Coordinates of C-alpha atoms and ligand atoms in Angstrom, one line a residue:
X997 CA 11.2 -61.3 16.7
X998 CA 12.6 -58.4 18.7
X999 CA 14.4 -57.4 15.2
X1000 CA 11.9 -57.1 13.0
X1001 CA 9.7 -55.1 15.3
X1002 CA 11.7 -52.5 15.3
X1003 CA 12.5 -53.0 11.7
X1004 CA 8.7 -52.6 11.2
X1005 CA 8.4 -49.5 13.9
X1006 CA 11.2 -47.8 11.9
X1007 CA 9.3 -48.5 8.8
X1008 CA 6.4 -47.2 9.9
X1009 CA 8.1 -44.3 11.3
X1010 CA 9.9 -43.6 7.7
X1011 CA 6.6 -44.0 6.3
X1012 CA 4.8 -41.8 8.3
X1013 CA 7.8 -39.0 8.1
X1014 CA 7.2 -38.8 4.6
X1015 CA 3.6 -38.2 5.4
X1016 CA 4.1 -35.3 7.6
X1017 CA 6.9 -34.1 4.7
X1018 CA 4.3 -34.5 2.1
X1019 CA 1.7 -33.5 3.7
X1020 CA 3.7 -29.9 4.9
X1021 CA 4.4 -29.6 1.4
X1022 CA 0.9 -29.6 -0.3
X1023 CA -0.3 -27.5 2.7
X1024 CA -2.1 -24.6 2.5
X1025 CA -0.1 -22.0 2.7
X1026 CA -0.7 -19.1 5.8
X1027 CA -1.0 -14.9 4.8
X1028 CA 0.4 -12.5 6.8
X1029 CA -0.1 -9.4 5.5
X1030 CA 1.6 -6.3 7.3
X1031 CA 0.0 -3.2 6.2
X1032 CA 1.6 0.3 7.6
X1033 CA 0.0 3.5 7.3
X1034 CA 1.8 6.4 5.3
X1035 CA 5.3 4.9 4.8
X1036 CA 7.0 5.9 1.5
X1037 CA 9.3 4.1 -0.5
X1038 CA 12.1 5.7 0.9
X1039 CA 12.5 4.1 4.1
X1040 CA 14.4 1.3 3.6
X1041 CA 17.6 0.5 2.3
X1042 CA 16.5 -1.7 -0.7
X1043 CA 14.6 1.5 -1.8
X1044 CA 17.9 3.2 -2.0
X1045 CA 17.7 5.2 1.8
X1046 CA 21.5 4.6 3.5
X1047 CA 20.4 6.3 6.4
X1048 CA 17.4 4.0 7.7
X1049 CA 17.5 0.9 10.0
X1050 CA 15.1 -2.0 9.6
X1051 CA 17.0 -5.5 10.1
X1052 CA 13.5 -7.1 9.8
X1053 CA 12.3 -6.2 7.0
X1054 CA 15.6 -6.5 5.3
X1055 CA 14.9 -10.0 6.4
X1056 CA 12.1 -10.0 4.2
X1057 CA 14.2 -8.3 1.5
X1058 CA 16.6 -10.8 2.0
X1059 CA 14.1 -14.2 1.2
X1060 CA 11.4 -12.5 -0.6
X1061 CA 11.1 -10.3 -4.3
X1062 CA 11.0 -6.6 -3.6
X1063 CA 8.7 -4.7 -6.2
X1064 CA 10.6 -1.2 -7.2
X1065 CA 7.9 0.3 -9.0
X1066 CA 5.0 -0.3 -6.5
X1067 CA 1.8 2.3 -6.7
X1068 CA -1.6 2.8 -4.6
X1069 CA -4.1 3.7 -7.3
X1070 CA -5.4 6.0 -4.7
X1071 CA -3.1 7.6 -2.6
X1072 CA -5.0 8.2 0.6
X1073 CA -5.9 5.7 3.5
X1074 CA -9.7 5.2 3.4
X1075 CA -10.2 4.5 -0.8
X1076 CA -6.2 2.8 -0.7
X1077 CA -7.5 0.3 2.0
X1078 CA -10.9 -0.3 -0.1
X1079 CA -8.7 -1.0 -3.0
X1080 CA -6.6 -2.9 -1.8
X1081 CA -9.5 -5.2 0.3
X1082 CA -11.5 -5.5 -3.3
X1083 CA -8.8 -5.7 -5.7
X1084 CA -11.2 -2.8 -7.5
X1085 CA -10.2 0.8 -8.4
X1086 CA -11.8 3.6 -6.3
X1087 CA -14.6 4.5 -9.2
X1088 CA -15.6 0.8 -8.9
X1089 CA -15.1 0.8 -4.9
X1090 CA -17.1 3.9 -4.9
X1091 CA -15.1 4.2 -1.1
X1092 CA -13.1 7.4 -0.3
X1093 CA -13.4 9.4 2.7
X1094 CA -15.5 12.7 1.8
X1095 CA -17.8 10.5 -0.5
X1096 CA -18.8 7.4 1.1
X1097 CA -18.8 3.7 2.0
X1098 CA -17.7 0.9 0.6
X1099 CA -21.0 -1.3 -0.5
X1100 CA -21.7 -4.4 0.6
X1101 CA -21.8 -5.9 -2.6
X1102 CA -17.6 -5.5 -3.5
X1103 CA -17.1 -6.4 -0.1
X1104 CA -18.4 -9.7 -0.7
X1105 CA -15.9 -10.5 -3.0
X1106 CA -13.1 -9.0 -0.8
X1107 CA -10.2 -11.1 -0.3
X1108 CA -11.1 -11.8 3.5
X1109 CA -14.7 -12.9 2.5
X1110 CA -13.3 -15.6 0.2
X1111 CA -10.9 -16.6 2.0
X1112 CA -13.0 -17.3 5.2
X1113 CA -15.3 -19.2 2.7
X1114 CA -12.3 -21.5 1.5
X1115 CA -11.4 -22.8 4.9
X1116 CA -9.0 -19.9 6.3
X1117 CA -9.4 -18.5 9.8
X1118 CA -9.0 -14.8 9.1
X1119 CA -7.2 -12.4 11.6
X1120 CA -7.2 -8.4 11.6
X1121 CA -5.4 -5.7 13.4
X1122 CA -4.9 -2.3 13.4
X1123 CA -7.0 0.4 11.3
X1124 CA -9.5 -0.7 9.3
X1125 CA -10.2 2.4 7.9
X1126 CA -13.2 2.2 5.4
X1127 CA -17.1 1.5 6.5
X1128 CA -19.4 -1.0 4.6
X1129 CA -22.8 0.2 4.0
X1130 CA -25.4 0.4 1.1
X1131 CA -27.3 3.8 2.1
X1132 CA -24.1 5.8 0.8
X1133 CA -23.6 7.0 4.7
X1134 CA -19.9 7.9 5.4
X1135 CA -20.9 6.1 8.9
X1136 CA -17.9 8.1 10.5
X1137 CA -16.1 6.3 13.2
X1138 CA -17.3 2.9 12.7
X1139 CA -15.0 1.5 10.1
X1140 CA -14.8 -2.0 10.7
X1141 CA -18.0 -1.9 12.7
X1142 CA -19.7 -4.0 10.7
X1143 CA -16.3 -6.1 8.8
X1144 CA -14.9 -7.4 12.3
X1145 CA -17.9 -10.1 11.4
X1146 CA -16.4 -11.7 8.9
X1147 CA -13.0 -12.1 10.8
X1148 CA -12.4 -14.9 13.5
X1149 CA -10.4 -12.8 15.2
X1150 CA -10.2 -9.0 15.5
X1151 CA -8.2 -6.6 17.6
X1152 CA -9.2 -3.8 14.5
X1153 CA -10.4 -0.3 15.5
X1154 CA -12.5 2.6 13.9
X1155 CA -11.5 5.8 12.9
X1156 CA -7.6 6.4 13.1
X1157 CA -7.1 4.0 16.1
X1158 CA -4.7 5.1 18.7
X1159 CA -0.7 4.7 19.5
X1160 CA -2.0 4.4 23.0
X1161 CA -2.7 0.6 23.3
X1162 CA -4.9 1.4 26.1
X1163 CA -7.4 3.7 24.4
X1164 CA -8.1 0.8 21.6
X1165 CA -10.9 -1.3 23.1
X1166 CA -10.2 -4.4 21.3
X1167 CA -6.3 -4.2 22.3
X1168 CA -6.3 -2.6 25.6
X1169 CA -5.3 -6.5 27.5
X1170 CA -2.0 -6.0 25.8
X1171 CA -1.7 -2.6 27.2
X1172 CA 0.5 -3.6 30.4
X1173 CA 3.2 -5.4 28.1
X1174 CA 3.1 -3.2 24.8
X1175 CA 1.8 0.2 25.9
X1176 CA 2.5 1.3 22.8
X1177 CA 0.1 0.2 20.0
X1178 CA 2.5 -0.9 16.8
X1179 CA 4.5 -3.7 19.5
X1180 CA 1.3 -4.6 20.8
X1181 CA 0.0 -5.7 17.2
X1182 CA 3.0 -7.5 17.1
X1183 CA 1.8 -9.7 20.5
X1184 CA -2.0 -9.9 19.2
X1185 CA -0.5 -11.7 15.8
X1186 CA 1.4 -13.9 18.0
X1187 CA -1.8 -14.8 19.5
X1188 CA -3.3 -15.5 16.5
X1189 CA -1.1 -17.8 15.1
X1190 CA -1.1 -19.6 17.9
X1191 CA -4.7 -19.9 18.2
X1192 CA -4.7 -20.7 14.7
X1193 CA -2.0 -23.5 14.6
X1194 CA -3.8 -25.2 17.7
X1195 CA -7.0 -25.7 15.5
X1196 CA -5.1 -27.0 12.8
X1197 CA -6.1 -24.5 10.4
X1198 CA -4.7 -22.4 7.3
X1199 CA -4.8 -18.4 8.7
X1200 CA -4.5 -15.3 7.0
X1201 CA -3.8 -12.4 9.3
X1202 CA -3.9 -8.7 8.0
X1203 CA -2.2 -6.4 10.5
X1204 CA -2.7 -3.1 9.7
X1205 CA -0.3 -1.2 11.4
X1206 CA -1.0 2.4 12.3
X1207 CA 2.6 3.4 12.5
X1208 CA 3.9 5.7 10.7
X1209 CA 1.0 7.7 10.6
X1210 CA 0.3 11.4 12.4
X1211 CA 0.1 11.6 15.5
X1212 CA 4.0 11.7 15.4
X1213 CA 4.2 9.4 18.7
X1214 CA 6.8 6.8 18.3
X1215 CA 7.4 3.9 21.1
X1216 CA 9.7 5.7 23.5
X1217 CA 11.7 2.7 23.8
X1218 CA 13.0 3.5 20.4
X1219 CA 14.1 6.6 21.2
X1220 CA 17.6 6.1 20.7
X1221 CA 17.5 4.5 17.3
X1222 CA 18.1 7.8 15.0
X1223 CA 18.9 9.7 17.9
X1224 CA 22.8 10.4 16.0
X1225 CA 21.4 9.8 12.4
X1226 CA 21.3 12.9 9.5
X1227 CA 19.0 12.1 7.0
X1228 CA 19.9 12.8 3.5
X1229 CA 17.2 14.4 1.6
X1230 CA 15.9 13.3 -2.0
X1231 CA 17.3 15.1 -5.6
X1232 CA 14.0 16.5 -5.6
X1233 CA 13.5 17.9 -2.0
X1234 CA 12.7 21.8 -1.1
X1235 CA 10.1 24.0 -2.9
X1236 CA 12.5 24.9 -5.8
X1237 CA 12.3 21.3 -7.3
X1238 CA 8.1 22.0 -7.3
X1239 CA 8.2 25.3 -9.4
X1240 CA 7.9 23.3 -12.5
X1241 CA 5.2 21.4 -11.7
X1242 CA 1.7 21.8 -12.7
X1243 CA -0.2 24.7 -10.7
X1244 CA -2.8 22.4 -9.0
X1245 CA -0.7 20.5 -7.1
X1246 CA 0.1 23.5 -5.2
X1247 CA -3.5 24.0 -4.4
X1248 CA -4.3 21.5 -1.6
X1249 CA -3.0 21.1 2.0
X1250 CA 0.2 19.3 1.0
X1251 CA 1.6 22.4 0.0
X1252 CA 1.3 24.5 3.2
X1253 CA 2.0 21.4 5.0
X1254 CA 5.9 22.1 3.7
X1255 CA 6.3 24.9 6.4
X1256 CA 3.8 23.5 8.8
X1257 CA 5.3 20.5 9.5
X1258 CA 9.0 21.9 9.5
X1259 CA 10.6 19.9 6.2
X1260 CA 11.9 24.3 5.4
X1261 CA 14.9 24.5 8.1
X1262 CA 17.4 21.7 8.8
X1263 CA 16.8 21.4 12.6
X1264 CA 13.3 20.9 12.3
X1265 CA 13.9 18.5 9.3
X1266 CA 16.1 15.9 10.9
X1267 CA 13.9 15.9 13.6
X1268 CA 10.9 15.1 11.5
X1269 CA 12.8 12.6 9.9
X1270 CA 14.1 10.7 12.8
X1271 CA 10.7 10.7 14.2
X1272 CA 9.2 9.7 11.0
X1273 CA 11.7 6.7 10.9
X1274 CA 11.2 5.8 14.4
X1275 CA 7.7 5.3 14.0
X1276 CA 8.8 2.9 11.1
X1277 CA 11.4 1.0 13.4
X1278 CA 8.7 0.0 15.5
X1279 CA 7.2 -2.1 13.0
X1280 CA 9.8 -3.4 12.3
X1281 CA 10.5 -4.2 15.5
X1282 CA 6.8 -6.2 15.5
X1283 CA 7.3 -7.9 12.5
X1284 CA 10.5 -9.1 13.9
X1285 CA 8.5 -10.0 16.8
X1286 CA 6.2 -12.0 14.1
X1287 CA 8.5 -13.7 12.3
X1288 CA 10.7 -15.4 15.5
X1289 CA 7.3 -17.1 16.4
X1290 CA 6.8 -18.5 12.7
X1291 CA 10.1 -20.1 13.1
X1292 CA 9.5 -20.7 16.7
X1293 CA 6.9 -23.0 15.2
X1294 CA 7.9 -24.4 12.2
X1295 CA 5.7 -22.9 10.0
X1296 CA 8.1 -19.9 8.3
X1297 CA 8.6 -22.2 5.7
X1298 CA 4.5 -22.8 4.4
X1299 CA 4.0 -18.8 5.4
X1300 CA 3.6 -16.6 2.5
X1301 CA 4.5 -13.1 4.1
X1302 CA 3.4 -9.6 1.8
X1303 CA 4.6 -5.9 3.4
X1304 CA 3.1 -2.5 2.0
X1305 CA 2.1 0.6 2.7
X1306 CA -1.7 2.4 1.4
X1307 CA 0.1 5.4 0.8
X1308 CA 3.2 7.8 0.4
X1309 CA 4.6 10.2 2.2
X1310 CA 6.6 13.7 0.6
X1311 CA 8.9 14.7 3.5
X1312 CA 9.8 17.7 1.5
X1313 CA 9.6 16.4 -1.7
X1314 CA 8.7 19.1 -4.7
X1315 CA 8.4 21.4 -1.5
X1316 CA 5.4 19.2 -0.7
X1317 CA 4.3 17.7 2.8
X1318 CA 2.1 14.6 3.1
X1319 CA 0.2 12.5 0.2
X1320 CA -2.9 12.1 -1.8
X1321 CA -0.9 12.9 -5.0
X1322 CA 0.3 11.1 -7.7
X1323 CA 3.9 11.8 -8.4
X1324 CA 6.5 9.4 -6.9
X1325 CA 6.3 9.6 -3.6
X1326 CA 3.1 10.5 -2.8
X1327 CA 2.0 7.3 -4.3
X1328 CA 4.6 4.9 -4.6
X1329 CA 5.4 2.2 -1.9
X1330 CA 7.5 -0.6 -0.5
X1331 CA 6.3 -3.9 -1.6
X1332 CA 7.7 -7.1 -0.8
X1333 CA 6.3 -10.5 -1.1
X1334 CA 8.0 -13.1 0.2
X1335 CA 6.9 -16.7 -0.8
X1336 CA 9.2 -19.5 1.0
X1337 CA 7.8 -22.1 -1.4
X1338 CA 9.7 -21.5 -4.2
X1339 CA 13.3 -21.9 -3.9
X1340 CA 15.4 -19.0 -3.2
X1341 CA 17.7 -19.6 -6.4
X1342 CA 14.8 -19.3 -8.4
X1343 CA 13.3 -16.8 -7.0
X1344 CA 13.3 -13.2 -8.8
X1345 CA 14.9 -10.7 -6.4
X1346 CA 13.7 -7.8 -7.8
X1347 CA 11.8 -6.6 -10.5
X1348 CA 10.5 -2.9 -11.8
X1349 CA 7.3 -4.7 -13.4
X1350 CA 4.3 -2.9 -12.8
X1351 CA 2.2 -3.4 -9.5
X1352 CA -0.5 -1.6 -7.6
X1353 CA -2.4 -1.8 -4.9
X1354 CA -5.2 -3.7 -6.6
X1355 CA -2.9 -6.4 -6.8
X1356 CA -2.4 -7.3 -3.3
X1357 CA -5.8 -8.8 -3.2
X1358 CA -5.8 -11.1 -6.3
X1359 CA -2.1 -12.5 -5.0
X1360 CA -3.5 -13.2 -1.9
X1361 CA -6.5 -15.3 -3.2
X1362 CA -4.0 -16.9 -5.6
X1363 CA -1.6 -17.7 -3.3
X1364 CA -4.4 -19.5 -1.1
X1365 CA -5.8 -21.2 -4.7
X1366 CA -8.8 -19.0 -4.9
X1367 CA -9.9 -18.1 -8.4
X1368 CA -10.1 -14.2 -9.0
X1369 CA -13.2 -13.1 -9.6
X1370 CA -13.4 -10.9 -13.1
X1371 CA -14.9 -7.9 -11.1
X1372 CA -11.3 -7.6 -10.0
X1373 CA -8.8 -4.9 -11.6
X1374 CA -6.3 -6.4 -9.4
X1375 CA -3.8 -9.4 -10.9
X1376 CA -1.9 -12.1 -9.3
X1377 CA 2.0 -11.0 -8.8
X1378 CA 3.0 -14.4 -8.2
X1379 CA 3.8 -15.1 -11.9
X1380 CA 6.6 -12.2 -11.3
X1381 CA 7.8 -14.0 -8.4
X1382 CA 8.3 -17.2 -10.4
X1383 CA 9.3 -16.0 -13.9
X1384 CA 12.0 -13.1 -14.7
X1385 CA 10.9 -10.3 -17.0
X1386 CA 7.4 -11.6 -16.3
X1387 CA 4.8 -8.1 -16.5
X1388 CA 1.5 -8.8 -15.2
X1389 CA -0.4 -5.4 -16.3
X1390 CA 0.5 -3.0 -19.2
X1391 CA -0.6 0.3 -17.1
X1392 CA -1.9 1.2 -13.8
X1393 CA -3.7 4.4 -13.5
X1394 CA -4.0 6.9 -10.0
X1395 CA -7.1 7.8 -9.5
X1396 CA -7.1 11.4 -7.0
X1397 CA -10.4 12.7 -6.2
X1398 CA -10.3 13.3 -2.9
X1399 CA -9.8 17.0 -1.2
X1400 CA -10.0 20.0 -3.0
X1401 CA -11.5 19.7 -6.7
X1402 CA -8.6 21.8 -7.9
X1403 CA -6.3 18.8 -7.2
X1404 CA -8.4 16.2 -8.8
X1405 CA -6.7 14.3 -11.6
X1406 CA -6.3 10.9 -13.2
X1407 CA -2.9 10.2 -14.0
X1408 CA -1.9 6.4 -15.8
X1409 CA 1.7 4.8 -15.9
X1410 CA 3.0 2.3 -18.3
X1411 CA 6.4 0.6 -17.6
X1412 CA 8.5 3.6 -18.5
X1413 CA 6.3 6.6 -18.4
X1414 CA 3.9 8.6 -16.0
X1415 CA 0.5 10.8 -17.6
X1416 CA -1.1 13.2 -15.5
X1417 CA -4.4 15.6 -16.5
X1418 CA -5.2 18.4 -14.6
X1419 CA -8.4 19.2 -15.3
X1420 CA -9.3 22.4 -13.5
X1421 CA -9.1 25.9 -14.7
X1422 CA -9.0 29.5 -13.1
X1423 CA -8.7 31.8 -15.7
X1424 CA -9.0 34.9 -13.7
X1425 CA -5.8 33.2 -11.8
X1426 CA -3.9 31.8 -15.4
X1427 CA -4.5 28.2 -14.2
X1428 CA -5.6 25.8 -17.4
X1429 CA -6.4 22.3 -17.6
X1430 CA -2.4 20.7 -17.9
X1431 CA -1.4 17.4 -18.9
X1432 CA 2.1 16.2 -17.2
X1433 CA 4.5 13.4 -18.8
X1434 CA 7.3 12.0 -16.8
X1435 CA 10.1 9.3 -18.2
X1436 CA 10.3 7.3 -14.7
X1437 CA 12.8 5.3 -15.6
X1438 CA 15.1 7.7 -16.2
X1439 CA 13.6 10.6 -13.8
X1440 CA 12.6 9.0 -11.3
X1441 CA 12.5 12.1 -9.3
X1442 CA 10.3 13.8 -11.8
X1443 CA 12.3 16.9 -12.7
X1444 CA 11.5 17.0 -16.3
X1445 CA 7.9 17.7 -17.7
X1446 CA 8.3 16.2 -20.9
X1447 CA 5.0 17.2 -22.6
X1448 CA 6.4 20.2 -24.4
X1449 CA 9.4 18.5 -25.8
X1450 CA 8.7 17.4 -29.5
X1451 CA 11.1 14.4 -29.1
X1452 CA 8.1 12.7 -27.2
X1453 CA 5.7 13.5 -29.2
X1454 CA 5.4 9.7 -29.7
X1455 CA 5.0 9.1 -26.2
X1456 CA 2.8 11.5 -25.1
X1457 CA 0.1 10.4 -28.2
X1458 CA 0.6 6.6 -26.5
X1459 CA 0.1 8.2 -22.7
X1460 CA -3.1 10.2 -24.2
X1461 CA -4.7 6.6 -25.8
X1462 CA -4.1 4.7 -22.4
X1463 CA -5.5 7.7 -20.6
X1464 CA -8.8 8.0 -22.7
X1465 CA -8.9 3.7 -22.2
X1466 CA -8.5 4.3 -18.3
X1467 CA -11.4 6.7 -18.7
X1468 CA -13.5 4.6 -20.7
X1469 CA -13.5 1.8 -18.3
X1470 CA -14.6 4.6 -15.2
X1471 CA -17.0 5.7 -17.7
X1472 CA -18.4 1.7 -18.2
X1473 CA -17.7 -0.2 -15.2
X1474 CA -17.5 2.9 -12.4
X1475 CA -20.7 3.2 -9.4
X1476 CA -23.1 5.7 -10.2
X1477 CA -23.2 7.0 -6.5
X1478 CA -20.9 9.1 -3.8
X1479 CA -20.6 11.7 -7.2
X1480 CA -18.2 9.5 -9.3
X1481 CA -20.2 9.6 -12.5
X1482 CA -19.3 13.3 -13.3
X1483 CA -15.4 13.2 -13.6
X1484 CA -16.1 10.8 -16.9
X1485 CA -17.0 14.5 -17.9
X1486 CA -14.5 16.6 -16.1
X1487 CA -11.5 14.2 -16.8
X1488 CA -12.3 14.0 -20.2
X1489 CA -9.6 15.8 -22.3
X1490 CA -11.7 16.2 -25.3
X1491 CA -14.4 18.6 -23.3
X1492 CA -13.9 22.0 -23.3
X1493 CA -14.0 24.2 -19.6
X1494 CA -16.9 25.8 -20.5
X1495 CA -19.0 22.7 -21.0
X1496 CA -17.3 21.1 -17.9
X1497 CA -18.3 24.0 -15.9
Ligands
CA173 CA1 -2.4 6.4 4.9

């Protein structure tokens, strides 16, 4: 009798193992999205920097599929964040800081709205960085005022939040541990998780990191980290490298920012760099913080983990300081997804395919088995993830009409070359309407504006048509509000100045 008790209680025990297994295995997966603010491609060694240290994020590097030719279709926090929220480009979104809001209509197809609706409990942190409002009304300083709604839990902020934990009102208990903010994100996402896993529920927790953004205040417990470290500088670093580039990108505030913010002199250079980098380490140091409790729990392995940035950063590139434009690194990012369903030796390690911000949203809704919605521009990058030589998107454009109007421009990218139209003129100052063709694959630093040189004639014609298609598509499916409707004019390369004017 005794016997086959136990022969039964080890059966049902076997039986009910292979629930749990099963069961863990057709789980919903969890997000975690880590989103940091300003951090440019060249920051990690997988992007080809020797001098920076991230052990966490090569962690990621190390299990997930690191994207090499990663772009924000808008290169600035406010319209990246709306993009990358909506899965829409900025003429759809209609959201960029000096024209207005983001209506209430894209966000209700925002990843976080759909996912909510599925089942998830949704988490955010960090800067939100875009209002939601119909009346066009920039709403200034109430970003997320009216989002952190739609989240179950929210230790967001308005505006540009603050590396003081203290001073952000829905972070300030975590102020005594983590008195500074990017650690202290770190310790709110613990919280979540662990809120989440007690209710027995799929999450999806977007952390927006404010880190390496201005203020340049890094966690002083870092302080030692690059204290010994000389960073090397780019091929295409000082303003000698920017002489060949087109006059309007020397017109806006990334040009003075050069001298101002001391990328000229060597001393002042390390410095910014090490600082820069610091800021960096201590996300890192947060996502490290992150990803111990995952395993802590059990749940790394049904926890689909994404890391990017919303924008660039020059650091002296083309003599250049800061972001907003469209050449390399001003625009292009880390991005690195890291899905521990699939098995690692069939996972794809790397790939140059195509990807832009857009995409972030659709991968998210597909990884939690949400159909896109056709508003979307964004696509799934999963399909790269499973598949070698797999492209998801033919061209991605970059979309810059934010700032000064002599640095507008619409530039679009296929999987080899980069267009950019300058569409202002100055005659009295020689400046014309200038069109800009880069070979990225084998300049990636953008030395050689191709546009003149017959051999590409080819090319260029090829660039031109997927230009005038990017343009078509502003013209049909772009909002006619915050003063979007006239670049379908100004960026048109057919119109003359005159008539622009
Ligand atoms: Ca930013």
């Amino acid at each position: 009798m005794k016997k086959s008790t136990l022969r039964i209680g080890t059966l049902i025990l076997i039986i009910s193992a292979s629930a749990i297994v099963w069961a863990q295995k057709n789980k919903t997966p969890n997000i975690i999205f880590f989103f940091t603010d300003d951090q440019a491609y060249d920051t990690q060694k997988a992007y080809g920097n020797p001098n920076t240290k991230t052990p966490n994020m090569d962690k990621l590097v190390d299990k997930g599929t690191v994207f090499y030719r990663h772009y924000n279709t808008t290169a600035i926090c406010m319209a990246s964040r709306a993009n990358v929220m909506t899965g829409q480009y900025e003429y759809k979104t209609g959201c960029n800081f000096n024209r207005g809001a983001l209506g209430t209509k894209q966000w209700s197809t925002s990843y976080p709205i759909l996912l909510r609706q599925a089942g998830y409990r949704m988490g955010f942190g960090g800067k939100f960085g875009f209002a939601i409002s119909d009346d066009g009304s920039k709403t200034e300083n109430k970003e997320g005022e009216i989002a952190r709604h739609d989240f179950d839990f929210w230790v967001g902020g308005p505006g540009q939040t603050s590396y003081v934990t203290s001073q952000n009102k829905t972070l300030a208990k975590y102020a005594e541990k983590y008195p500074h903010s990017t650690r202290a994100y770190g310790a709110a996402t613990i919280d979540f998780i662990r809120e989440s896993t007690n209710k027995n529920k799929p999450f999806c927790m977007s952390v927006f990191f404010k880190a390496p953004h201005r203020p340049v205040k890094p966690d002083p417990i870092f302080d030692n980290i690059y204290k010994d470290t000389d960073f090397r500088k780019l091929p295409n670093y000082g303003r000698k490298a920017g002489e060949h580039l087109a006059p309007q990108s020397r017109m806006g505030r990334q040009y003075p920012r050069f001298f101002q913010w001391g990328y000229d002199k060597e001393e002042s250079y390390q410095n910014a760099l090490r600082k820069y980098n610091q800021l960096i380490y201590g996300v890192d140091y947060a996502i490290g913080m992150v990803l111990e409790e995952l395993k802590r729990l059990k749940i790394d392995n049904n926890t689909v983990i994404i890391l990017s940035s919303d924008n660039g950063y020059f650091n002296g590139s083309h003599g250049l300081g800061s972001k907003v434009l469209p050449y390399e690194e001003g625009s292009r990012v880390p991005l690195i997804i890291v899905d521990p369903r699939i098995k690692n030796d069939k996972k794809i390690k790397k790939t140059y395919a195509l990807s832009g911000n857009v995409d972030i949203g659709a991968t998210i809704l597909d990884v939690a088995g949400i159909k896109i919605p056709s508003v979307y521009d964004g696509k799934s990058l999963l399909p790269i993830i499973n598949k070698p030589n797999k492209q998801v998107r033919k061209s991605l454009p970059i979309i810059q009409v934010w700032g000064p109007k002599e640095t507008h421009c619409l530039t679009v990218m296929d999987e080899e070359y980069k267009y950019i139209y300058w569409y202002f003129q100055n005659e009295d100052e020689k400046i014309f309407a200038s069109e800009e063709l880069f070979n990225i694959k084998d300049d990636p630093y953008e030395m050689v504006n191709l546009v003149e040189q017959s051999d590409y004639n080819l090319q260029l014609t090829k660039m031109r048509i997927l230009y005038d298609e990017q343009l078509k598509h502003w013209k049909k499916e772009g909002v006619k509000r915050n003063g979007y409707e006239k670049y379908v004019v100004l960026f048109d390369r057919n119109i003359k100045w005159d008539q622009k004017k």
